[in-house]
mmCIF file with all atom_site columns, C-alpha atoms in Angstrom:
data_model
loop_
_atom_site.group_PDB
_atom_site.id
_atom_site.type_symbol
_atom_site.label_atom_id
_atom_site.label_alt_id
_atom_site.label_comp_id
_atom_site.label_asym_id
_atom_site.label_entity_id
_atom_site.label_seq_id
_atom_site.pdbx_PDB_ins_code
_atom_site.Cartn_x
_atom_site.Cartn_y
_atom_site.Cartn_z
_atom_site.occupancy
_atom_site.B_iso_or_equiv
_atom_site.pdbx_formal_charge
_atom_site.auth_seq_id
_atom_site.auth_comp_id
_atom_site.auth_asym_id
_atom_site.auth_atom_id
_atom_site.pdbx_PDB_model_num
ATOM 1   C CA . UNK A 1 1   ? -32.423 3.841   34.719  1.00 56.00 ? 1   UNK A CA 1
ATOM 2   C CA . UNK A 1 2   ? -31.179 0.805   32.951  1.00 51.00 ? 2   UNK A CA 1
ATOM 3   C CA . UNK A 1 3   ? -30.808 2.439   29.462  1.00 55.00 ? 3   UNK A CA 1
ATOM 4   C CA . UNK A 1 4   ? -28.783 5.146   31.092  1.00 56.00 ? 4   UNK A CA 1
ATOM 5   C CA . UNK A 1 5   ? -26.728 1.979   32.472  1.00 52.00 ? 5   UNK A CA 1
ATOM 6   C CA . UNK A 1 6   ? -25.993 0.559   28.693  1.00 49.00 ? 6   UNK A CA 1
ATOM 7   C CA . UNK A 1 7   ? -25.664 4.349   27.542  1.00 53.00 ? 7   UNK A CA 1
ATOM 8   C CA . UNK A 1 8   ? -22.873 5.078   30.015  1.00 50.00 ? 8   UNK A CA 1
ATOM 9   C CA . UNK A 1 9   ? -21.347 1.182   29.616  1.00 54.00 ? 9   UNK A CA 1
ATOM 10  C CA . UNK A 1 10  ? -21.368 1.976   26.390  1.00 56.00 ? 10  UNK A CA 1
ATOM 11  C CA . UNK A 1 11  ? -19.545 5.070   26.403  1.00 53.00 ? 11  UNK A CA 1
ATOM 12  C CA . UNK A 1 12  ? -16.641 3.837   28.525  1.00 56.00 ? 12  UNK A CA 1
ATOM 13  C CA . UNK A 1 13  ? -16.183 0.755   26.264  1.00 57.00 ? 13  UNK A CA 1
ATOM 14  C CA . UNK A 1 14  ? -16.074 2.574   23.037  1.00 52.00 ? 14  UNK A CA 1
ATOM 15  C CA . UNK A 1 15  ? -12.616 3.385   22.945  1.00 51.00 ? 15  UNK A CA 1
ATOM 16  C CA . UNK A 1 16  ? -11.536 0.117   23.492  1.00 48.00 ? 16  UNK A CA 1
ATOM 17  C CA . UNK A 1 17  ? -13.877 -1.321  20.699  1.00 44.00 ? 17  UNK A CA 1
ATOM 18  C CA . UNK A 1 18  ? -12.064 1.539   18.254  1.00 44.00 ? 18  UNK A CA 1
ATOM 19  C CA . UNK A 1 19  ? -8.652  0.186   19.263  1.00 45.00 ? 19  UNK A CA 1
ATOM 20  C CA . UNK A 1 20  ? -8.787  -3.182  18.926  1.00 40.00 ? 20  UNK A CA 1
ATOM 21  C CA . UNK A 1 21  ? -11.076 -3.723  16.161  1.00 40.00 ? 21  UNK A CA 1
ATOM 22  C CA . UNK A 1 22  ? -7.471  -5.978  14.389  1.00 38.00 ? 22  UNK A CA 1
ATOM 23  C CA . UNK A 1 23  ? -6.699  -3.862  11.478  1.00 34.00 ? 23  UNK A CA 1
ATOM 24  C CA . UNK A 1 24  ? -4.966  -1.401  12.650  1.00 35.00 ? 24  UNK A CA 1
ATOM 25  C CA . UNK A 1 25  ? -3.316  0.745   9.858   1.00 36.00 ? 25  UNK A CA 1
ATOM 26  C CA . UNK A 1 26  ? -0.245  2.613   11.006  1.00 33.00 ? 26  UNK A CA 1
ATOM 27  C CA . UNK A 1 27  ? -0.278  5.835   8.678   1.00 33.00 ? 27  UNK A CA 1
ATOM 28  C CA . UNK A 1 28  ? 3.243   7.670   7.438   1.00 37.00 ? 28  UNK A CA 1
ATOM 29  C CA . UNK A 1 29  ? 4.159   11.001  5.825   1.00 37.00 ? 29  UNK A CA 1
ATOM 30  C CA . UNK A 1 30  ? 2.164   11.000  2.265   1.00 39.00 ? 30  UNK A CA 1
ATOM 31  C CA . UNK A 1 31  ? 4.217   12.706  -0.172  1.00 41.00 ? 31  UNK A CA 1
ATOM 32  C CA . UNK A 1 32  ? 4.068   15.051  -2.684  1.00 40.00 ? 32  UNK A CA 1
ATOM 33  C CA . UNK A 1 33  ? 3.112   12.614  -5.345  1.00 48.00 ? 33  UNK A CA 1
ATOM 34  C CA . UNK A 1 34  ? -0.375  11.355  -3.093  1.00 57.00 ? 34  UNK A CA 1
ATOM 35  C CA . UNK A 1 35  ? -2.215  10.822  0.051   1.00 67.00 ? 35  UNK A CA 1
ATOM 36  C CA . UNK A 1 36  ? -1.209  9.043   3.043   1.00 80.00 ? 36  UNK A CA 1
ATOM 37  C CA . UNK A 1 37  ? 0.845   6.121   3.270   1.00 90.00 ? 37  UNK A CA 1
ATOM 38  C CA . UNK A 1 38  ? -0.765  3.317   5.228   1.00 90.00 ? 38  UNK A CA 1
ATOM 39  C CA . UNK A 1 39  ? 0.729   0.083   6.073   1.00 90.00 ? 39  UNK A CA 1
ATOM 40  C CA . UNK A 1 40  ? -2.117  -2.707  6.327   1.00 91.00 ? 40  UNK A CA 1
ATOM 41  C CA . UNK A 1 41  ? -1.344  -6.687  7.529   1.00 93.00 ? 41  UNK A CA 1
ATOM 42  C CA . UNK A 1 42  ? 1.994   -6.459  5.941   1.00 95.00 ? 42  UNK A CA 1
ATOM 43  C CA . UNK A 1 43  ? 0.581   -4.388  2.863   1.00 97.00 ? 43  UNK A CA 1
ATOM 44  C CA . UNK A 1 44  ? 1.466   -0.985  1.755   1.00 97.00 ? 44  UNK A CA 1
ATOM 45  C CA . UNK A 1 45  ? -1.074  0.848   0.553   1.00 97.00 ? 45  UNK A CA 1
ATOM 46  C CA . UNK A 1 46  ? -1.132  4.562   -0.881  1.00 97.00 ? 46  UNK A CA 1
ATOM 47  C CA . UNK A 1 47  ? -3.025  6.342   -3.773  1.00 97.00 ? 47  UNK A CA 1
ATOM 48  C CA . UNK A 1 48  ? -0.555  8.346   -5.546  1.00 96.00 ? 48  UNK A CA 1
ATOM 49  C CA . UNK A 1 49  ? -2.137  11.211  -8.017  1.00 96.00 ? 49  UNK A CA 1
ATOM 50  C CA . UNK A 1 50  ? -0.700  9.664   -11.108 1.00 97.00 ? 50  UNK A CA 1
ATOM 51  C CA . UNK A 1 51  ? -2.391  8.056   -13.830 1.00 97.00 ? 51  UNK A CA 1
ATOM 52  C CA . UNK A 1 52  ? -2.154  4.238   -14.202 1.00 97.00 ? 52  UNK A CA 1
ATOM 53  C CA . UNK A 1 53  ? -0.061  4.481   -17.150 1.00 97.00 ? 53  UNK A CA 1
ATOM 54  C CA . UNK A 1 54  ? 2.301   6.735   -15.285 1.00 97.00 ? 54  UNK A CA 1
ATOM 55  C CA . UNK A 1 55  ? 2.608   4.649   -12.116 1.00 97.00 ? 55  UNK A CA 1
ATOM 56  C CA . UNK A 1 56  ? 2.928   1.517   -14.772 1.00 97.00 ? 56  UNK A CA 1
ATOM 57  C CA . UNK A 1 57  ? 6.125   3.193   -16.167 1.00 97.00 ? 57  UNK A CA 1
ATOM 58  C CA . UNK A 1 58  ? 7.444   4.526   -12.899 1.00 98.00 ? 58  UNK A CA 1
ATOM 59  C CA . UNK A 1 59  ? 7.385   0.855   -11.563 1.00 98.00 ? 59  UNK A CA 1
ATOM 60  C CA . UNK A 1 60  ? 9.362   -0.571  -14.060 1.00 97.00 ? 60  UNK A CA 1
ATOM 61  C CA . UNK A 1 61  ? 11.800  1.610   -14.123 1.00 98.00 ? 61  UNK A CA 1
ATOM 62  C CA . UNK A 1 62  ? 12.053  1.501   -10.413 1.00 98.00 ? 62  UNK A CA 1
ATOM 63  C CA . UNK A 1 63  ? 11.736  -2.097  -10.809 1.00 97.00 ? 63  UNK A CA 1
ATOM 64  C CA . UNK A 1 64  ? 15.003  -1.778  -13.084 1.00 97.00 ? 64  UNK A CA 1
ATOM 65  C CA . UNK A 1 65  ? 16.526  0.513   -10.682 1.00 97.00 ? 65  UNK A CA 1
ATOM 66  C CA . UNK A 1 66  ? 16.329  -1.912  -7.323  1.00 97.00 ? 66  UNK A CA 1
ATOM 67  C CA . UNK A 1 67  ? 17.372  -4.344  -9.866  1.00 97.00 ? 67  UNK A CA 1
ATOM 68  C CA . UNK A 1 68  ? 14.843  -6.271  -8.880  1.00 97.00 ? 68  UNK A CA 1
ATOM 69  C CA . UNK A 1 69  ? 14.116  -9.850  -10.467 1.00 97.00 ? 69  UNK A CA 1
ATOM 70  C CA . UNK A 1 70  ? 10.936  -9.297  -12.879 1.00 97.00 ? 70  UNK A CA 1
ATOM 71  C CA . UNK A 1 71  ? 8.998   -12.882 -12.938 1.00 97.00 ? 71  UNK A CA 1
ATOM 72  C CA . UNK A 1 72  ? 6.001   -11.915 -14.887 1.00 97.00 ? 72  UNK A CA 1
ATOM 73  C CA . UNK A 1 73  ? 3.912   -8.628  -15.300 1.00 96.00 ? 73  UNK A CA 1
ATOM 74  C CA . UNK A 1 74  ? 0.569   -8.023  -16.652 1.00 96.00 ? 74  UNK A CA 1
ATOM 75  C CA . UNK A 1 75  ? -2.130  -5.513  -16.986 1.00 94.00 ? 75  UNK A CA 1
ATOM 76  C CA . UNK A 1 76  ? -4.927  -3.742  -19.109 1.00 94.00 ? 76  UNK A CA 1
ATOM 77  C CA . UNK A 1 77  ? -6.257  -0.261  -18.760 1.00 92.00 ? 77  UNK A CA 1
ATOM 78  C CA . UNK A 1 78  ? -8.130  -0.616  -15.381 1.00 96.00 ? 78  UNK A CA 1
ATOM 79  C CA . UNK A 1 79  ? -5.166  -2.546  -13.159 1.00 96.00 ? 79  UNK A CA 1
ATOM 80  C CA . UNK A 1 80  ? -1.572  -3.957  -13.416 1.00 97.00 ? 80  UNK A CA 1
ATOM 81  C CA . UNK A 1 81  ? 0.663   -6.269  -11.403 1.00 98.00 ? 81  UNK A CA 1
ATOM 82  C CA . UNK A 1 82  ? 4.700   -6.925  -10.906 1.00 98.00 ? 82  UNK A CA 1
ATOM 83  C CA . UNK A 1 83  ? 5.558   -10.376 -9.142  1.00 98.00 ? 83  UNK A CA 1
ATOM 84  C CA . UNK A 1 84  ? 9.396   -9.595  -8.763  1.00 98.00 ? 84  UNK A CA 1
ATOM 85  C CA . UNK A 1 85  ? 12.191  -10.863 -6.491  1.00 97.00 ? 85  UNK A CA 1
ATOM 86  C CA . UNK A 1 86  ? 15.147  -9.324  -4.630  1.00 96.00 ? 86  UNK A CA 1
ATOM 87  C CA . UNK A 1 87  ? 18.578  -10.738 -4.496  1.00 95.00 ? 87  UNK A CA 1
ATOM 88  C CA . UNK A 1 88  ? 17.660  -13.078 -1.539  1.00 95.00 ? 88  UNK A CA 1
ATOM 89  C CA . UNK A 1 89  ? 14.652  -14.576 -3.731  1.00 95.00 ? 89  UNK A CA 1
ATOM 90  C CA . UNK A 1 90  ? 12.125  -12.781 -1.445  1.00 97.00 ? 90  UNK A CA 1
ATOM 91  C CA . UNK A 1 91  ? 8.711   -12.832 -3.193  1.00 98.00 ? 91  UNK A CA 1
ATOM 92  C CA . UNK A 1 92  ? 7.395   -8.573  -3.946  1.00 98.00 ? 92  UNK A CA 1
ATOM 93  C CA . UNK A 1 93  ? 4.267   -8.326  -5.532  1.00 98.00 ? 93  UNK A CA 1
ATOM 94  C CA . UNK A 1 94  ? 2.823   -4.735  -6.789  1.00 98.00 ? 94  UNK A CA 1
ATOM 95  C CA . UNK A 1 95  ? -0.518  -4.137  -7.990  1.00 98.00 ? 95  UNK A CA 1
ATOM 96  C CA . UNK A 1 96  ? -1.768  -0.563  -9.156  1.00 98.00 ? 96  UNK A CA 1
ATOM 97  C CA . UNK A 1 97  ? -5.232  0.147   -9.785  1.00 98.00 ? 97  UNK A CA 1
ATOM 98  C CA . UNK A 1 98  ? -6.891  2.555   -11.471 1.00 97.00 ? 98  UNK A CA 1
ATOM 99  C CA . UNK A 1 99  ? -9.148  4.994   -9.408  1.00 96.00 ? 99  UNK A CA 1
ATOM 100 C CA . UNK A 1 100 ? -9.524  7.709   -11.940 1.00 96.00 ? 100 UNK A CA 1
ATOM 101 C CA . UNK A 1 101 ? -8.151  8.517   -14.891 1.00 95.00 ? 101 UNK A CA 1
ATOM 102 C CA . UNK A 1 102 ? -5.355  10.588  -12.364 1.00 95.00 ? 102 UNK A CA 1
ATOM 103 C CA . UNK A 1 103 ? -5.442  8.899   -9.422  1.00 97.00 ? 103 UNK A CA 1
ATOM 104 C CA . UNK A 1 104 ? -4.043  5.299   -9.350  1.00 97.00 ? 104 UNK A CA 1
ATOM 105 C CA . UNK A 1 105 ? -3.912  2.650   -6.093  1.00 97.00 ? 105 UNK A CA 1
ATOM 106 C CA . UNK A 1 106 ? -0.868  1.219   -5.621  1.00 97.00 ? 106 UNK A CA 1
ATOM 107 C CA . UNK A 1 107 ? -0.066  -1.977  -2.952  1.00 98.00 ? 107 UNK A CA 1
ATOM 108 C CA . UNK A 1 108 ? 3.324   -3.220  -2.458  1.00 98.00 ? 108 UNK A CA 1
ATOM 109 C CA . UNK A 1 109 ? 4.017   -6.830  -0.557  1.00 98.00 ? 109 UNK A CA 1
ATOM 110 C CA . UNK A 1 110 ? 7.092   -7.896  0.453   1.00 97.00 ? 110 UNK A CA 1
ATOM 111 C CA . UNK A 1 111 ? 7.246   -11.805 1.085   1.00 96.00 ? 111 UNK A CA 1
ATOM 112 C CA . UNK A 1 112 ? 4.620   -13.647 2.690   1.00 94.00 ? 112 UNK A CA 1
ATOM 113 C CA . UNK A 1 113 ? 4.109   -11.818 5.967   1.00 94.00 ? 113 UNK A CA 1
ATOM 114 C CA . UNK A 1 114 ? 5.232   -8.559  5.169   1.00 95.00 ? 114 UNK A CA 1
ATOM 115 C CA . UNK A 1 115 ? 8.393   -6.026  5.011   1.00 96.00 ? 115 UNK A CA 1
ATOM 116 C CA . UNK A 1 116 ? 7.546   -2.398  5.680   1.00 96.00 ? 116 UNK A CA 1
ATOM 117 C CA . UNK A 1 117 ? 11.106  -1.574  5.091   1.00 96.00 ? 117 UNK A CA 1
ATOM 118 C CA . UNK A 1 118 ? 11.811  -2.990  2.022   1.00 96.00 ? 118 UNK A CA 1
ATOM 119 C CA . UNK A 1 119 ? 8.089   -1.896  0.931   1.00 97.00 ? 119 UNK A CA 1
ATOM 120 C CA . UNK A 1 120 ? 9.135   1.937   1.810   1.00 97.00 ? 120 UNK A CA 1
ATOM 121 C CA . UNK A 1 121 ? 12.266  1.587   -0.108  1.00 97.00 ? 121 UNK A CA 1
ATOM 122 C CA . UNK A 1 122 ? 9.872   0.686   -3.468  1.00 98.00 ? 122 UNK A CA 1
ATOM 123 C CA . UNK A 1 123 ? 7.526   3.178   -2.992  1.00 97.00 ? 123 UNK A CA 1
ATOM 124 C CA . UNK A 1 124 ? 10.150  5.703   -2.654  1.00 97.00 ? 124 UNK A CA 1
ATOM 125 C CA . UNK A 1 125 ? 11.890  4.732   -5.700  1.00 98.00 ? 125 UNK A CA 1
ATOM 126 C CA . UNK A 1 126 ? 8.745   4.356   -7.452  1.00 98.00 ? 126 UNK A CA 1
ATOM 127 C CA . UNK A 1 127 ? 7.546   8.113   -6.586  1.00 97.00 ? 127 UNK A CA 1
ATOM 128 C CA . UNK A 1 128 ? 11.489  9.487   -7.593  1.00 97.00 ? 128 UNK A CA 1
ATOM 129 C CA . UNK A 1 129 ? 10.248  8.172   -11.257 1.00 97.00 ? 129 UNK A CA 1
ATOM 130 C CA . UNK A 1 130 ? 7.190   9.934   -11.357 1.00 95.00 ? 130 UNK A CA 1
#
């Protein structure tokens, strides 16, 4: 009797564990260029089905494009990161990272808490260089 108690206490809670477990991700469209879009404690987050040397090149050319203030980037064959700045000196940091040799990770941050606006408008322009 009492483990049909937990079982059904159990069942009715659930949901409300599943919900409110704090890191929610609220997923977009994906796009032709990779899988869903997901938008993490003020990260975007998507793997796009490019190699890393192909995301690399479509970032700083998108990077040029936003004209976007480049303050150092680095990277090897495995991962790469932009620390940039828009006009109003709001930090945006980009890091890609290699998940196969055709599949890259890429996570854009706008300032400290977050922009998922402004991070939208990179990824887009990213993806129209690829």
């Amino acid at each position: 009797m009492m483990r049909r108690h937990v079982a059904l206490v159990a069942l009715l809670c659930s949901p409300f564990l599943i919900f409110s477990g704090g890191c929610v991700a609220f997923l977009l469209a994906g796009g032709a260029a990779g899988g869903a879009v997901a938008y993490v404690r003020g990260e975007l987050q998507v793997t796009l089905d490019y190699s890393i040397d192909a995301c690399r090149t479509a970032t700083a050319k998108a990077v040029e494009s936003l004209q976007l203030t480049k303050k150092s980037e680095t990277g090897d064959a495995v991962c790469a990161q932009f620390a940039l700045e828009n006009a109003q000196t709001t930090p945006i940091n980009i890091k890609l990272e290699r998940v196969s040799d055709s599949s890259t990770r890429l996570v854009i941050r706008v300032g400290t808490f977050g922009d998922q606006n402004v991070s939208q408008r990179v990824l887009d322009e990213i993806k129209s260089q690829l």
